[in-house]
Amino acid sequence: MTVHVVADSVAGLMGLRAMLDQHCAVTSELLSDADTRHSKPDAVVVTADLRAVDSIATLKEMFGRLSHVRTRIFITDHKARLFTVQAHALGATRVLVNPVNQASLLAALVDSPSRTIAIEALPGAREAATSGATALASMFSAVSSGKLIDVSDAKRAGRKIADSIAENGLSSWLETVRRHHESTYQHCLLVTGIAVDFGLCLGVPNADIERLYSAAIFHDIGKAKIPLAVLDKPGRLDDRERALIETHPAAGYDVLKENAGASPEILDAVRHHHEYLDGSGYPDALCAASISDIVRILTISDIFAALIEHRHYKPTMPREQAYEIIRSMEGKLERPLVAAFREVALNR
Ligand SMILES: [Fe+2]
Ligand SMILES: [Fe+2]
């Protein structure tokens, strides 16, 4: 049996080689140099940190090329279900959690089940994105045609998104949404996922996660009143178009304020998600003390989502660069929250 070993550190590589060298033919390489185009192993064993965005991208490519290999074992340091799901989504046939010893690794190599998994977004994330996009589409068309928005329908979709984030993680969500959805729906789905993940990262209670996804899914509903020619215009907006876009928070608030299903938090988020702590935002030029915690979280998620959106006319901005822009907005966003957001932006 030939086993190909890939690790994201020299120590990881050496550790695995030491366990396998006397029992099978072993080839190995570091994840950063992985080029498996010419290797034809019977099994592949990988150990890497699944929180690193770069590692995930490399592993996706690599497992895509190795989908014909029957046994693909992934070793992770973290017991969280999220990492197990992530590893399977990448194409692992078996996931082991450290500490892994020689006996357990050899046993896994002998009796690992084989299956071929397409390197694709997770079904749970796809389903949540579809129901979110459907809810957004019906909300936006209700506003356009002057009908009442079904708030509970949108909240149900938000709940599914929150469940998908908790189960599958943020990276899978970002990829699913950017691949399958466009424009304002893509943006609202991204903001909802990012806000939920930010809430989970901050450890906020469940009731606040519900407030967050409800606020996020509705936050840009006022854009239903903006012509698509302006909303989806490639490139820079002129002053008139910018002023028109800036009417959307108040327009959204007006649409929802008579709706019995819209809670005060939703109304607050819809109206104030473009306010900044230094009073330079719109529409009410609120200052720090008047901006709620939910809105502060939402605003950071909103800016980040807008920066990393996939648009056909421009390259997608890397998450690192988007975070640097947020970090540079000194005085406008809450500094401890921006520091906490680093984990969401770069690692989750
Ligand atoms: Fe907005
Ligand atoms: Fe937005």
Short mmCIF file of N, CA, C and O in Angstrom, two decimals, residues 8 23 29 37 49 96 127 143 167 187 190 195 223 227 239 242 256 259 272 282 296 315-316 323 332 342:
data_model
loop_
_atom_site.label_atom_id
_atom_site.label_comp_id
_atom_site.label_asym_id
_atom_site.label_seq_id
_atom_site.Cartn_x
_atom_site.Cartn_y
_atom_site.Cartn_z
N ASP A 8 0.46 20.49 7.31
CA ASP A 8 0.71 21.93 7.20
C ASP A 8 1.92 22.37 8.03
O ASP A 8 2.18 23.55 8.18
N HIS A 23 5.56 0.42 7.86
CA HIS A 23 4.41 -0.45 7.53
C HIS A 23 3.95 -0.33 6.08
O HIS A 23 3.22 -1.17 5.59
N GLU A 29 4.57 15.44 1.49
CA GLU A 29 4.87 16.83 1.12
C GLU A 29 4.14 17.78 2.06
O GLU A 29 3.13 17.42 2.68
N ARG A 37 -0.43 16.09 -8.56
CA ARG A 37 -0.85 15.76 -9.93
C ARG A 37 -0.31 14.41 -10.42
O ARG A 37 -0.96 13.71 -11.14
N ASP A 49 -4.70 22.57 9.87
CA ASP A 49 -5.64 23.39 10.64
C ASP A 49 -6.76 23.87 9.73
O ASP A 49 -6.52 24.65 8.81
N LEU A 96 -10.10 11.61 11.85
CA LEU A 96 -9.58 11.23 13.17
C LEU A 96 -9.22 12.50 13.92
O LEU A 96 -8.77 13.48 13.33
N GLU A 127 -29.21 24.46 0.98
CA GLU A 127 -30.65 24.51 1.27
C GLU A 127 -30.99 25.80 2.03
O GLU A 127 -31.99 26.47 1.72
N VAL A 143 -42.48 44.44 -1.24
CA VAL A 143 -42.25 45.89 -1.11
C VAL A 143 -42.48 46.59 -2.44
O VAL A 143 -43.16 47.64 -2.51
N GLU A 167 -23.60 24.69 12.09
CA GLU A 167 -23.26 23.33 11.69
C GLU A 167 -22.07 23.27 10.73
O GLU A 167 -21.16 22.46 10.88
N HIS A 187 -25.81 39.80 -1.08
CA HIS A 187 -25.33 40.66 0.00
C HIS A 187 -26.08 40.37 1.31
O HIS A 187 -25.47 40.20 2.36
N LEU A 190 -25.09 37.05 2.75
CA LEU A 190 -23.74 37.12 3.33
C LEU A 190 -23.77 37.84 4.67
O LEU A 190 -23.19 37.37 5.65
N ALA A 195 -23.08 37.96 10.37
CA ALA A 195 -23.57 38.48 11.66
C ALA A 195 -23.81 37.33 12.64
O ALA A 195 -23.46 37.44 13.83
N LYS A 223 -33.76 48.77 -0.06
CA LYS A 223 -33.19 48.76 -1.42
C LYS A 223 -34.22 48.31 -2.45
O LYS A 223 -34.01 48.48 -3.66
N PRO A 227 -33.97 51.82 -7.85
CA PRO A 227 -33.93 51.18 -9.17
C PRO A 227 -32.70 50.27 -9.32
O PRO A 227 -31.61 50.62 -8.85
N ASP A 239 -22.92 61.55 -7.56
CA ASP A 239 -23.49 62.11 -6.33
C ASP A 239 -24.99 61.86 -6.21
O ASP A 239 -25.51 61.57 -5.13
N ARG A 242 -25.56 58.19 -5.44
CA ARG A 242 -25.15 57.92 -4.05
C ARG A 242 -26.24 58.42 -3.09
O ARG A 242 -26.62 57.72 -2.15
N LEU A 256 -41.48 48.97 7.01
CA LEU A 256 -41.70 47.98 8.08
C LEU A 256 -42.41 48.52 9.33
O LEU A 256 -42.91 47.76 10.14
N ASN A 259 -45.70 47.23 10.26
CA ASN A 259 -45.85 45.77 10.23
C ASN A 259 -45.74 45.23 11.66
O ASN A 259 -44.70 45.37 12.31
N HIS A 272 -30.72 52.08 11.12
CA HIS A 272 -29.44 52.63 11.63
C HIS A 272 -28.18 51.85 11.27
O HIS A 272 -27.11 52.15 11.82
N TYR A 282 -25.46 57.85 8.34
CA TYR A 282 -26.78 58.33 7.94
C TYR A 282 -27.84 57.30 8.28
O TYR A 282 -27.48 56.14 8.50
N ARG A 296 -24.27 47.71 16.09
CA ARG A 296 -22.80 47.79 15.96
C ARG A 296 -22.23 46.51 15.33
O ARG A 296 -21.35 46.56 14.48
N PRO A 315 -12.77 41.54 -9.39
CA PRO A 315 -12.30 40.38 -8.63
C PRO A 315 -12.79 40.44 -7.18
O PRO A 315 -13.01 41.53 -6.65
N THR A 316 -12.98 39.28 -6.58
CA THR A 316 -13.45 39.23 -5.19
C THR A 316 -12.30 39.63 -4.26
O THR A 316 -11.18 39.14 -4.40
N TYR A 323 -10.66 42.92 5.93
CA TYR A 323 -10.52 43.19 7.37
C TYR A 323 -9.63 44.40 7.62
O TYR A 323 -9.90 45.20 8.52
N LYS A 332 -15.04 55.10 13.80
CA LYS A 332 -16.39 54.89 13.28
C LYS A 332 -17.02 53.61 13.84
O LYS A 332 -18.24 53.53 14.00
N ARG A 342 -11.77 39.99 14.01
CA ARG A 342 -10.61 39.43 13.30
C ARG A 342 -10.76 37.92 13.10
O ARG A 342 -10.49 37.38 12.03
#
